[in-house]
Amino acid sequence: MQAQMSERNGAQTKPTGQVPLTAGTRFRLVRYFLFAASGMFVLVAAALIYFESSQGTFFKQAQTQQSQYFEQVQTEFARQQDESARRDLLAIHEAGNVNLTRLFANALWERDFAPFVARAMDIPVEHCRAIADARDPADGKLKSPPEKKACFAEVGRQITAAKEFAALNAKVYDSMKKSTVFKIKVFDLRGITVYSSEQAQIGEDKSSNAGWRAAAVDGTAKSELTFRDRFSAFEGVVEQRDLISSYMPVLAPGGNRIVGVFEVYSDVTPFLNQIKQTSAQIKQAASANLIRVRAVAADNEASVDRSARITLSIVLGLLAALFGALYMIVRRADGIIAQQAKDRERGQQQLAQAEKMASLGQMVAGVAHQLNTPLAFSHSNVSMAVEALKRYALPLRLAGRFSTMVRSANGDRVTVDVSKARPQMAGIDEDALDVAMPIEMLGDTLQGIAQMRELVENLRDFTRLDRSKTALYDVNKGLRNVIYMAKSVMPAGVRVVEEYGAVPPFECNASQLNQVFLNLINNAAQSIADEGQVTVRSSVEREHIRIDVIDTGAGIAAPVLPHIFDDYFTTKPAGEGTGIGLSIARTIVREHGGDIRVSTREGAGSTFSIWLPLAAALRKAA
């Protein structure tokens, strides 16, 4: 009997141990949290380690740059101090040379130098200057050729040949003796050297010299610090000396008229040595300071590294604690979600059962009518058959006795001629012995019982709430079964057209899909006001099993269409609809890996299409 019922549903029970379609689809919260959080924890830890390393590297670079900057500052400070000392030394000696020149001019110029310079200026030099300079092939600069130098040397011999020169030279030596002045030169306003403590230089042309031009033309003193390996001084030839040479204008007494130019060489070697010694001491102190700065920087780097490691350990510990706390929260939340999913699944089953019971409530009248009709004529036929069988009782007893006597007489099995017994059954109507009518009535009764059994089996298959079982389901047989049930509540004017294609068996929960089909077919029939047609079609399309429920009803209004699958949404009057039929139908179809789509046009009807994945069906069928 159970096998026949399973065959009617087109289902073969799935082997035990397989996961139901509605199970195992829950989001693995704890697993994904562990994967995601662990990955993020590793990334954050790597980022923190990278930042800590970068910060340490940056601090080291900053310390190195700071040390280098400090070293540069110290070096620059020593250099600037050295330059400042040299500049100050130059300025001080220049001022001294200016004063010396004034004193020298006041003492010797008017009485001794002025007449001598005037006579020297009478010696012509233009013919020497007319000799063109030649470019030196060694450095490419223009220089005086030997003949030009010889010409000016002749001018110098003429100047030193003057009778005043010897007395003037003796006075200059006496005046500068034992002083810091190493050499004195006197130039006339033509730039010709008319006197020099180094007599070989007398007669040279210095008109192109910048120092002479500053003094003779601009009237300003100009000095420079030079180092000489060998130098001819009043005291003789000196070596390895630092000298300051100053070009200073000589002004006429009582006026600002420039009458000549003095060049004075002063020895500043002792002062410059002191400056160098001071600079060396400053550099030594700077080096010691730099060593201390580097030691402090190293200590700071070590402190920063220790602090960074401690901070990193604390942050990683806090991250680990946060990870643990979040893991406990997520695990607890996962348990709550799992329980809620179970509760929701039970609630969904209850809603599905409630919807199914609601559908059954609508079919009670039709089912009662379908049951009453076979019950009524079966009861009538059985009653008539009982009355007929009562008339067979006596003849059957007599026939039984006669047969017994014959067998007892000879002890053998013989054929009894009933016609010979008829005289002994006198008074019995032979028409009363006709069994055709009871047989026909009992046959009709069996047909009615078969109809009732079919109806009961359909009701049992439809109301089964076993969501944990899946089986290979014959979609076409299931549709026929549902249509059989749905016709009991359809209006008389609604005609059902069945168009079934070749559809392979589909692994599913048969009871759930039956409920989906019934909801859609009932909704299609209810959308037809008077007369119309509901077409149920099955086919295979685009790797899916497609079931279409097409009606010629009123269609779905545009404002209503977006909400037809919402829970508890209905356009029916209060008490006539729960509003969960389509919602449950879509949920069931999606749990089976499919989807429900709808196309509609107001006044022309609607088409609900169910798409179920064909791959699973073909695999199971194979």
Coordinates of C-alpha atoms in Angstrom, one line a residue:
M1 CA 0.0 0.0 0.0
Q2 CA 2.8 2.4 0.9
A3 CA 4.6 1.5 -2.3
Q4 CA 1.5 2.4 -4.3
M5 CA 1.2 5.7 -2.6
S6 CA 4.8 6.6 -3.3
E7 CA 4.4 5.6 -6.9
R8 CA 1.3 7.9 -7.2
N9 CA 3.5 10.8 -6.1
G10 CA 6.1 9.9 -8.7
A11 CA 8.7 9.8 -5.9
Q12 CA 11.4 7.5 -4.9
T13 CA 12.6 7.9 -1.4
K14 CA 16.1 9.4 -1.2
P15 CA 18.7 7.4 0.6
T16 CA 19.2 8.3 4.2
G17 CA 22.1 10.4 5.3
Q18 CA 21.8 13.0 2.4
V19 CA 21.4 16.6 3.5
P20 CA 18.0 18.1 3.0
L21 CA 17.6 21.0 0.6
T22 CA 16.7 23.4 3.4
A23 CA 19.7 22.5 5.5
G24 CA 23.4 23.5 5.3
T25 CA 22.7 26.8 3.6
R26 CA 23.2 28.9 6.7
F27 CA 26.0 31.4 6.6
R28 CA 29.0 30.0 8.4
L29 CA 29.5 33.1 10.7
V30 CA 32.2 31.7 13.0
R31 CA 34.2 30.2 10.2
Y32 CA 34.1 33.3 8.0
F33 CA 34.8 35.5 11.0
L34 CA 37.9 33.4 11.9
F35 CA 39.1 33.6 8.3
A36 CA 38.4 37.3 7.9
A37 CA 39.4 38.4 11.4
S38 CA 42.6 36.2 11.3
G39 CA 43.5 37.7 7.9
M40 CA 42.8 41.2 9.1
F41 CA 44.7 40.6 12.4
V42 CA 47.7 39.4 10.4
L43 CA 47.5 42.4 8.1
V44 CA 47.1 44.8 11.0
A45 CA 50.0 43.2 12.9
A46 CA 52.2 43.3 9.7
A47 CA 51.2 47.0 9.3
L48 CA 52.0 47.8 12.9
I49 CA 55.4 46.0 12.6
Y50 CA 56.0 47.8 9.3
F51 CA 55.1 51.2 10.8
E52 CA 57.2 50.5 13.9
S53 CA 60.2 49.5 11.7
S54 CA 59.6 52.5 9.5
Q55 CA 59.3 54.8 12.5
G56 CA 62.6 53.4 13.9
T57 CA 64.2 53.8 10.5
F58 CA 62.8 57.3 10.3
F59 CA 64.0 58.2 13.8
K60 CA 67.5 56.8 13.0
Q61 CA 67.6 58.8 9.7
A62 CA 66.4 61.9 11.7
Q63 CA 69.1 61.3 14.3
T64 CA 71.7 60.8 11.5
Q65 CA 70.5 63.9 9.7
Q66 CA 70.5 65.9 12.9
S67 CA 74.1 64.8 13.6
Q68 CA 75.1 65.6 10.1
Y69 CA 73.4 69.0 10.4
F70 CA 75.1 69.6 13.7
E71 CA 78.4 68.7 12.2
Q72 CA 77.7 71.0 9.2
V73 CA 76.7 73.8 11.6
Q74 CA 79.9 73.3 13.6
T75 CA 82.0 73.3 10.5
E76 CA 80.2 76.3 9.1
F77 CA 80.6 78.1 12.4
A78 CA 84.3 77.4 12.4
R79 CA 84.6 78.5 8.8
Q80 CA 82.6 81.6 9.4
Q81 CA 84.6 82.4 12.5
D82 CA 87.8 81.9 10.5
E83 CA 86.5 84.1 7.7
S84 CA 85.3 86.6 10.2
A85 CA 88.7 86.6 12.0
R86 CA 90.5 87.1 8.7
R87 CA 88.0 89.8 7.6
D88 CA 88.5 91.6 10.9
L89 CA 92.2 91.2 10.7
L90 CA 92.1 92.6 7.2
A91 CA 89.9 95.5 8.3
I92 CA 92.1 96.3 11.3
H93 CA 95.3 96.2 9.3
E94 CA 93.8 98.2 6.5
A95 CA 92.8 100.9 9.0
G96 CA 96.3 100.7 10.4
N97 CA 97.8 101.0 7.0
V98 CA 95.5 104.0 6.2
N99 CA 96.8 105.7 9.4
L100 CA 100.3 104.7 8.6
T101 CA 100.0 106.1 5.1
R102 CA 98.7 109.4 6.4
L103 CA 101.5 109.6 8.9
F104 CA 104.0 108.6 6.2
A105 CA 102.6 111.1 3.8
N106 CA 102.6 113.9 6.3
A107 CA 106.3 113.1 7.2
L108 CA 107.7 112.5 3.7
W109 CA 105.3 113.4 0.9
E110 CA 105.6 117.2 0.6
R111 CA 109.3 117.5 1.2
D112 CA 110.6 114.3 -0.3
F113 CA 108.1 112.3 -2.4
A114 CA 106.2 115.2 -4.1
P115 CA 109.3 116.6 -6.0
F116 CA 110.5 113.1 -6.8
V117 CA 107.1 112.0 -8.1
A118 CA 106.9 115.2 -10.2
R119 CA 110.3 114.5 -11.9
A120 CA 109.3 110.8 -12.4
M121 CA 106.1 111.8 -14.2
D122 CA 108.3 113.8 -16.7
I123 CA 109.7 110.4 -18.0
P124 CA 107.5 109.3 -20.9
V125 CA 105.9 105.9 -20.8
E126 CA 103.4 106.0 -23.7
H127 CA 105.8 104.4 -26.1
C128 CA 106.1 101.4 -23.7
R129 CA 102.3 101.1 -23.4
A130 CA 102.0 101.2 -27.2
I131 CA 103.6 97.8 -27.3
A132 CA 100.8 95.4 -27.8
D133 CA 100.3 92.5 -25.3
A134 CA 100.7 89.0 -26.5
R135 CA 98.5 85.9 -25.6
D136 CA 100.3 83.4 -23.5
P137 CA 99.9 79.9 -25.2
A138 CA 100.0 78.2 -21.8
D139 CA 96.9 79.8 -20.3
G140 CA 95.5 81.9 -23.1
K141 CA 95.8 85.2 -21.2
L142 CA 97.1 88.4 -22.6
K143 CA 100.5 89.3 -21.1
S144 CA 103.3 91.8 -21.6
P145 CA 105.9 90.6 -24.1
P146 CA 109.6 90.8 -23.1
E147 CA 110.2 94.0 -25.1
K148 CA 107.4 95.7 -23.3
K149 CA 108.8 94.6 -19.9
A150 CA 112.2 95.8 -21.0
C151 CA 110.8 99.1 -22.0
F152 CA 109.3 99.7 -18.5
A153 CA 112.4 98.4 -16.9
E154 CA 114.3 101.1 -18.7
V155 CA 111.8 103.6 -17.3
G156 CA 112.6 102.2 -13.8
R157 CA 116.3 102.7 -14.3
Q158 CA 115.8 106.3 -15.3
I159 CA 113.7 106.9 -12.1
T160 CA 116.3 105.3 -9.8
A161 CA 119.0 107.2 -11.6
A162 CA 117.6 110.5 -10.2
K163 CA 119.9 112.1 -7.6
E164 CA 117.1 112.3 -5.0
F165 CA 116.4 108.6 -5.1
A166 CA 119.2 107.4 -2.8
A167 CA 118.4 109.9 0.0
L168 CA 114.6 109.1 -0.3
N169 CA 115.2 105.4 -0.1
A170 CA 117.4 105.8 3.0
K171 CA 114.7 107.8 4.7
V172 CA 112.0 105.2 3.9
Y173 CA 114.2 102.4 5.2
D174 CA 114.9 104.4 8.4
S175 CA 111.2 105.1 8.9
M176 CA 109.9 101.5 8.3
K177 CA 112.7 99.7 10.0
K178 CA 111.7 97.4 12.9
S179 CA 107.9 97.8 11.9
T180 CA 105.4 95.3 10.7
V181 CA 105.6 96.9 7.3
F182 CA 107.5 94.7 4.9
K183 CA 107.3 96.7 1.7
I184 CA 106.2 100.1 0.5
K185 CA 105.3 101.1 -3.1
V186 CA 104.5 104.5 -4.4
F187 CA 102.5 105.0 -7.7
D188 CA 102.0 108.2 -9.6
L189 CA 98.6 109.0 -11.2
R190 CA 99.7 107.3 -14.4
G191 CA 99.9 103.9 -12.5
I192 CA 103.7 103.8 -12.9
T193 CA 105.6 102.5 -9.9
V194 CA 107.9 105.4 -9.0
Y195 CA 109.2 103.9 -5.8
S196 CA 109.4 100.4 -4.2
S197 CA 111.4 99.1 -1.4
E198 CA 112.1 96.3 -3.9
Q199 CA 113.9 98.4 -6.5
A200 CA 113.5 95.8 -9.3
Q201 CA 109.8 96.7 -9.4
I202 CA 110.3 100.4 -10.0
G203 CA 109.0 101.4 -13.4
E204 CA 106.3 98.7 -13.6
D205 CA 102.9 99.7 -15.0
K206 CA 100.0 99.0 -12.5
S207 CA 97.3 101.1 -14.3
S208 CA 95.3 98.0 -14.9
N209 CA 95.5 96.8 -11.3
A210 CA 92.1 96.9 -9.5
G211 CA 93.6 98.0 -6.2
W212 CA 95.4 100.9 -7.9
R213 CA 92.3 101.9 -9.8
A214 CA 90.2 101.9 -6.6
A215 CA 92.7 104.1 -4.8
A216 CA 93.6 106.5 -7.7
V217 CA 90.2 106.8 -9.4
D218 CA 87.6 106.1 -6.7
G219 CA 89.7 107.4 -3.8
T220 CA 89.0 104.2 -1.7
A221 CA 91.4 101.9 0.1
K222 CA 91.5 98.3 -1.1
S223 CA 93.2 95.5 0.7
E224 CA 93.8 91.7 0.3
L225 CA 95.3 88.9 2.3
T226 CA 97.9 86.8 0.4
F227 CA 100.4 84.1 1.2
R228 CA 103.9 84.4 -0.2
D229 CA 106.5 81.6 -0.2
R230 CA 109.3 84.2 -0.7
F231 CA 109.1 87.9 -0.3
S232 CA 111.6 90.8 -0.5
A233 CA 111.1 92.9 2.6
F234 CA 113.0 95.7 4.4
E235 CA 114.6 93.1 6.6
G236 CA 115.6 91.1 3.6
V237 CA 114.1 88.1 1.9
V238 CA 111.4 86.3 4.1
E239 CA 109.6 83.0 3.5
Q240 CA 106.3 81.5 4.3
R241 CA 104.6 84.7 5.3
D242 CA 101.0 85.9 5.3
L243 CA 100.8 89.4 4.1
I244 CA 98.1 92.1 3.8
S245 CA 98.6 94.5 0.8
S246 CA 96.7 97.7 0.9
Y247 CA 96.3 100.3 -1.9
M248 CA 95.6 103.7 -0.4
P249 CA 95.1 107.1 -2.0
V250 CA 97.5 109.9 -1.0
L251 CA 95.6 113.2 -0.6
A252 CA 97.2 116.6 -0.9
P253 CA 97.7 118.3 2.5
G254 CA 94.6 120.4 3.4
G255 CA 92.5 119.0 0.6
N256 CA 90.8 116.0 -1.0
R257 CA 92.9 115.9 -4.2
I258 CA 94.6 112.6 -4.9
V259 CA 98.2 113.1 -5.7
G260 CA 99.4 109.5 -5.6
V261 CA 98.9 106.0 -4.4
F262 CA 100.6 104.0 -1.6
E263 CA 100.8 100.2 -1.5
V264 CA 101.8 98.9 1.9
Y265 CA 102.5 95.2 2.7
S266 CA 102.1 94.2 6.4
D267 CA 103.1 90.9 7.9
V268 CA 100.1 89.3 9.7
T269 CA 101.6 85.8 10.0
P270 CA 101.6 85.7 13.8
F271 CA 98.0 87.0 13.9
L272 CA 96.9 84.5 11.3
N273 CA 98.6 81.7 13.1
Q274 CA 96.6 82.6 16.2
I275 CA 93.4 82.6 14.2
K276 CA 94.3 79.2 12.7
Q277 CA 95.0 77.9 16.2
T278 CA 91.7 79.2 17.5
S279 CA 89.9 77.6 14.5
A280 CA 91.6 74.3 15.2
Q281 CA 90.5 74.5 18.8
I282 CA 87.0 75.3 17.7
K283 CA 87.0 72.3 15.3
Q284 CA 88.3 70.0 18.1
A285 CA 85.6 71.2 20.4
A286 CA 83.0 70.7 17.6
S287 CA 84.3 67.1 17.0
A288 CA 84.0 66.4 20.8
N289 CA 80.5 67.8 20.8
L290 CA 79.6 65.8 17.7
I291 CA 80.8 62.6 19.4
R292 CA 78.6 63.4 22.4
V293 CA 75.7 64.2 20.2
R294 CA 76.1 60.9 18.4
A295 CA 76.3 59.0 21.7
V296 CA 73.1 60.8 22.9
A297 CA 71.4 60.0 19.5
A298 CA 72.4 56.3 19.9
D299 CA 70.9 56.2 23.4
N300 CA 67.7 57.9 22.1
E301 CA 67.5 55.3 19.3
A302 CA 67.8 52.5 21.8
S303 CA 65.1 54.1 24.0
V304 CA 62.8 54.6 21.0
D305 CA 63.3 51.0 19.9
R306 CA 62.5 49.7 23.4
S307 CA 59.4 52.0 23.6
A308 CA 58.3 50.9 20.1
R309 CA 58.6 47.2 21.0
I310 CA 56.7 47.7 24.2
T311 CA 54.0 49.7 22.4
L312 CA 53.8 47.1 19.7
S313 CA 53.5 44.3 22.2
I314 CA 50.7 46.2 24.0
V315 CA 48.9 46.9 20.8
L316 CA 49.2 43.3 19.6
G317 CA 48.0 42.1 23.0
L318 CA 45.0 44.4 22.8
L319 CA 44.3 43.2 19.3
A320 CA 44.5 39.6 20.5
A321 CA 42.2 40.4 23.4
L322 CA 39.8 42.2 21.0
F323 CA 40.0 39.3 18.6
G324 CA 39.1 36.9 21.5
A325 CA 36.3 39.1 22.7
L326 CA 34.9 39.5 19.2
Y327 CA 35.2 35.7 18.6
M328 CA 33.2 35.0 21.7
I329 CA 30.6 37.6 20.7
V330 CA 30.4 36.2 17.2
R331 CA 30.3 32.6 18.4
R332 CA 27.4 33.6 20.7
A333 CA 25.8 35.5 17.9
D334 CA 26.2 32.5 15.6
G335 CA 24.4 30.4 18.2
I336 CA 21.6 32.9 18.5
I337 CA 21.4 33.1 14.7
A338 CA 21.4 29.4 14.3
Q339 CA 18.6 29.1 16.9
Q340 CA 16.7 31.9 15.2
A341 CA 17.2 30.1 11.9
K342 CA 15.7 26.9 13.4
D343 CA 12.9 28.9 14.9
R344 CA 12.3 30.6 11.6
E345 CA 12.4 27.3 9.8
R346 CA 9.8 25.9 12.3
G347 CA 7.8 29.0 11.9
Q348 CA 8.0 28.7 8.1
Q349 CA 6.9 25.1 8.3
Q350 CA 4.0 26.2 10.5
L351 CA 3.1 28.9 8.0
A352 CA 3.3 26.5 5.2
Q353 CA 1.1 24.0 7.1
A354 CA -1.3 26.9 8.0
E355 CA -1.4 27.9 4.3
K356 CA -2.0 24.3 3.4
M357 CA -4.7 23.9 5.9
A358 CA -6.2 27.1 4.7
S359 CA -6.2 25.6 1.2
L360 CA -7.7 22.5 2.6
G361 CA -10.4 24.5 4.3
Q362 CA -11.4 25.9 0.9
M363 CA -11.5 22.4 -0.6
V364 CA -13.6 20.9 2.2
A365 CA -16.9 21.5 0.4
G366 CA -15.7 20.1 -2.8
V367 CA -14.0 17.1 -1.2
A368 CA -17.2 16.4 0.8
H369 CA -19.2 16.5 -2.4
Q370 CA -16.8 14.2 -4.1
L371 CA -16.9 11.8 -1.1
N372 CA -20.7 12.0 -0.6
T373 CA -21.5 11.0 -4.2
P374 CA -19.6 7.6 -4.2
L375 CA -20.6 7.0 -0.5
A376 CA -24.3 7.5 -1.3
F377 CA -24.5 5.1 -4.2
S378 CA -22.1 2.7 -2.6
H379 CA -24.3 2.6 0.5
S380 CA -27.4 2.0 -1.7
N381 CA -25.7 -0.7 -3.7
V382 CA -24.4 -2.5 -0.7
S383 CA -27.9 -2.4 0.9
M384 CA -29.5 -3.8 -2.2
A385 CA -26.8 -6.5 -2.5
V386 CA -27.5 -7.5 1.1
E387 CA -31.3 -7.8 0.5
A388 CA -30.5 -10.0 -2.6
L389 CA -28.1 -12.2 -0.8
K390 CA -30.8 -12.8 1.9
R391 CA -33.0 -14.5 -0.8
Y392 CA -30.1 -16.8 -1.7
A393 CA -29.7 -18.1 1.8
L394 CA -32.3 -21.1 1.7
P395 CA -31.5 -22.4 -1.8
L396 CA -27.8 -22.3 -1.0
R397 CA -28.4 -24.4 2.2
L398 CA -30.5 -26.9 0.3
A399 CA -28.0 -27.1 -2.5
G400 CA -25.3 -27.8 0.1
R401 CA -27.2 -30.6 1.8
F402 CA -28.0 -32.4 -1.5
S403 CA -24.4 -32.3 -2.6
T404 CA -23.4 -33.8 0.8
M405 CA -25.8 -36.8 0.5
V406 CA -24.5 -37.7 -3.0
R407 CA -20.9 -37.7 -1.9
S408 CA -21.7 -39.7 1.1
A409 CA -23.5 -42.5 -0.9
N410 CA -20.7 -43.6 -3.1
G411 CA -17.7 -42.0 -1.5
D412 CA -16.5 -40.6 -4.8
R413 CA -16.5 -37.2 -6.3
V414 CA -19.3 -36.8 -8.9
T415 CA -21.0 -34.2 -11.0
V416 CA -24.3 -33.1 -9.5
D417 CA -27.1 -32.2 -11.9
V418 CA -28.9 -29.3 -10.3
S419 CA -32.0 -29.8 -12.5
K420 CA -32.6 -33.0 -10.6
A421 CA -32.7 -31.1 -7.4
R422 CA -35.2 -28.5 -8.6
P423 CA -38.3 -30.7 -7.7
Q424 CA -37.0 -30.7 -4.1
M425 CA -36.8 -26.9 -4.2
A426 CA -40.4 -26.4 -5.2
G427 CA -41.9 -23.2 -4.3
I428 CA -38.7 -21.1 -4.9
D429 CA -38.7 -18.4 -7.6
E430 CA -35.9 -19.0 -10.1
D431 CA -35.6 -15.2 -10.8
A432 CA -34.6 -14.8 -7.3
L433 CA -31.5 -16.8 -8.0
D434 CA -30.1 -14.2 -10.6
V435 CA -26.6 -13.0 -9.3
A436 CA -25.9 -10.5 -12.1
M437 CA -27.5 -7.6 -10.4
P438 CA -25.6 -8.0 -7.1
I439 CA -22.3 -8.4 -9.0
E440 CA -23.0 -5.2 -10.9
M441 CA -23.9 -3.3 -7.8
L442 CA -20.8 -4.5 -6.0
G443 CA -18.6 -3.5 -9.0
D444 CA -20.0 0.0 -8.8
T445 CA -19.4 0.0 -5.1
L446 CA -15.7 -1.0 -5.7
Q447 CA -15.3 1.9 -8.2
G448 CA -16.7 4.3 -5.7
I449 CA -14.3 3.0 -3.0
A450 CA -11.4 3.4 -5.5
Q451 CA -12.4 7.0 -6.1
M452 CA -12.6 7.6 -2.4
R453 CA -9.3 5.9 -1.8
E454 CA -7.7 8.1 -4.6
L455 CA -9.1 11.2 -3.0
V456 CA -7.9 10.2 0.4
E457 CA -4.4 9.4 -1.0
N458 CA -4.3 12.8 -2.7
L459 CA -5.3 14.5 0.4
R460 CA -2.7 12.6 2.4
D461 CA 0.1 13.4 -0.1
F462 CA -0.9 17.0 -0.2
T463 CA -1.1 17.5 3.6
R464 CA 2.2 15.7 4.4
L465 CA 4.6 18.1 6.2
D466 CA 7.9 16.3 5.9
R467 CA 10.3 19.0 4.9
S468 CA 13.4 17.0 5.8
K469 CA 13.0 14.4 3.0
T470 CA 13.9 14.9 -0.6
A471 CA 13.2 12.4 -3.4
L472 CA 13.1 12.1 -7.2
Y473 CA 9.9 13.8 -8.1
D474 CA 7.9 13.4 -11.3
V475 CA 6.8 17.0 -12.0
N476 CA 4.1 16.0 -14.5
K477 CA 2.5 13.5 -12.1
G478 CA 2.7 16.0 -9.3
L479 CA 0.9 18.6 -11.5
R480 CA -1.8 16.2 -12.4
N481 CA -2.3 15.3 -8.7
V482 CA -2.5 19.0 -7.7
I483 CA -4.9 19.8 -10.5
Y484 CA -7.1 16.9 -9.4
M485 CA -7.3 18.5 -6.0
A486 CA -7.7 22.1 -7.2
K487 CA -10.7 21.2 -9.4
S488 CA -12.8 20.5 -6.4
V489 CA -12.8 24.2 -5.5
M490 CA -12.6 25.8 -8.9
P491 CA -15.6 27.7 -10.2
A492 CA -17.6 25.9 -12.8
G493 CA -16.7 28.4 -15.5
V494 CA -12.9 27.8 -15.2
R495 CA -11.4 25.3 -17.5
V496 CA -8.0 23.7 -16.9
V497 CA -5.7 22.9 -19.9
E498 CA -2.8 20.6 -19.2
E499 CA 0.2 20.8 -21.5
Y500 CA 3.1 18.6 -20.3
G501 CA 6.5 18.2 -21.9
A502 CA 9.2 15.6 -21.4
V503 CA 10.6 16.6 -18.0
P504 CA 13.2 14.5 -16.2
P505 CA 12.6 13.6 -12.5
F506 CA 13.7 16.4 -10.1
E507 CA 15.2 16.0 -6.7
C508 CA 13.0 18.0 -4.3
N509 CA 10.6 17.9 -1.4
A510 CA 7.5 16.8 -3.2
S511 CA 5.0 18.0 -0.6
Q512 CA 6.5 21.5 -0.8
L513 CA 6.3 21.8 -4.6
N514 CA 2.8 20.4 -4.5
Q515 CA 1.9 23.3 -2.2
V516 CA 3.5 25.8 -4.6
F517 CA 1.6 24.4 -7.6
L518 CA -1.7 24.5 -5.7
N519 CA -1.2 28.1 -4.6
L520 CA -0.5 29.2 -8.1
I521 CA -3.3 27.3 -9.7
N522 CA -5.8 28.4 -7.1
N523 CA -4.7 32.0 -7.5
A524 CA -5.0 31.7 -11.2
A525 CA -8.6 30.3 -10.9
Q526 CA -9.6 33.0 -8.4
S527 CA -8.4 35.7 -10.8
I528 CA -11.1 34.7 -13.3
A529 CA -14.4 36.4 -12.6
D530 CA -16.8 34.3 -14.7
E531 CA -15.5 32.1 -17.4
G532 CA -11.9 31.5 -18.4
Q533 CA -9.0 29.2 -18.7
V534 CA -6.0 28.1 -16.6
T535 CA -3.2 26.5 -18.6
V536 CA -0.6 24.5 -16.8
R537 CA 2.5 23.8 -18.9
S538 CA 5.8 22.0 -18.2
S539 CA 8.9 22.1 -20.3
V540 CA 12.7 22.1 -20.3
E541 CA 14.3 25.4 -21.3
R542 CA 17.8 26.9 -20.9
E543 CA 19.0 24.2 -18.5
H544 CA 16.0 24.6 -16.3
I545 CA 12.7 22.8 -15.7
R546 CA 10.0 25.4 -16.4
I547 CA 6.4 25.3 -15.1
D548 CA 4.0 27.9 -16.3
V549 CA 0.6 28.7 -14.8
I550 CA -1.2 30.9 -17.2
D551 CA -4.6 32.4 -16.6
T552 CA -7.0 34.6 -18.6
G553 CA -8.0 36.6 -15.5
A554 CA -7.9 40.3 -14.6
G555 CA -4.1 40.6 -14.4
I556 CA -2.2 42.4 -11.6
A557 CA -2.4 46.2 -11.2
A558 CA 1.0 48.0 -11.5
P559 CA 0.9 49.4 -8.0
V560 CA 0.3 45.9 -6.6
L561 CA 2.8 44.0 -8.7
P562 CA 6.0 44.9 -6.6
H563 CA 4.3 43.7 -3.4
I564 CA 2.8 40.3 -4.4
F565 CA 5.6 38.3 -2.8
D566 CA 5.6 40.3 0.4
D567 CA 4.6 38.5 3.6
Y568 CA 0.9 39.1 4.6
F569 CA 0.2 41.2 1.5
T570 CA -3.2 40.4 0.0
T571 CA -5.8 42.2 -2.1
K572 CA -8.6 39.8 -1.0
P573 CA -11.2 40.9 1.6
A574 CA -10.5 40.2 5.2
G575 CA -10.9 36.6 6.2
E576 CA -10.5 35.3 2.6
G577 CA -6.7 35.3 2.3
T578 CA -3.6 35.1 4.6
G579 CA -1.3 37.0 2.2
I580 CA 1.5 34.4 2.7
G581 CA 0.8 32.0 -0.2
L582 CA 3.1 33.6 -2.8
S583 CA 5.7 34.4 -0.2
I584 CA 5.9 30.8 0.9
A585 CA 5.9 29.6 -2.7
R586 CA 8.9 31.8 -3.6
T587 CA 10.7 30.7 -0.5
I588 CA 10.2 27.1 -1.3
V589 CA 11.3 27.5 -4.9
R590 CA 14.4 29.4 -3.9
E591 CA 15.3 26.8 -1.3
H592 CA 15.2 24.3 -4.2
G593 CA 17.7 26.5 -6.2
G594 CA 15.1 28.0 -8.5
D595 CA 13.1 31.2 -8.8
I596 CA 9.5 32.4 -9.6
R597 CA 8.9 35.1 -12.2
V598 CA 5.7 36.8 -13.2
S599 CA 4.5 38.6 -16.3
T600 CA 1.1 40.3 -16.3
R601 CA -1.1 42.7 -18.2
E602 CA -4.2 44.2 -16.7
G603 CA -7.4 42.8 -18.2
A604 CA -5.5 40.1 -20.1
G605 CA -4.2 37.7 -17.4
S606 CA -1.0 36.7 -15.8
T607 CA 1.7 34.1 -16.2
F608 CA 3.7 32.7 -13.2
S609 CA 6.8 30.8 -14.3
I610 CA 8.7 28.5 -12.0
W611 CA 12.3 27.8 -12.9
L612 CA 14.1 24.9 -11.3
P613 CA 17.7 23.9 -12.1
L614 CA 17.9 21.0 -14.5
A615 CA 21.5 20.0 -13.7
A616 CA 20.5 18.2 -10.5
A617 CA 17.5 16.6 -12.1
L618 CA 19.6 15.1 -15.0
R619 CA 22.4 14.0 -12.6
K620 CA 19.9 12.2 -10.4
A621 CA 18.0 10.7 -13.3
A622 CA 21.3 9.3 -14.7

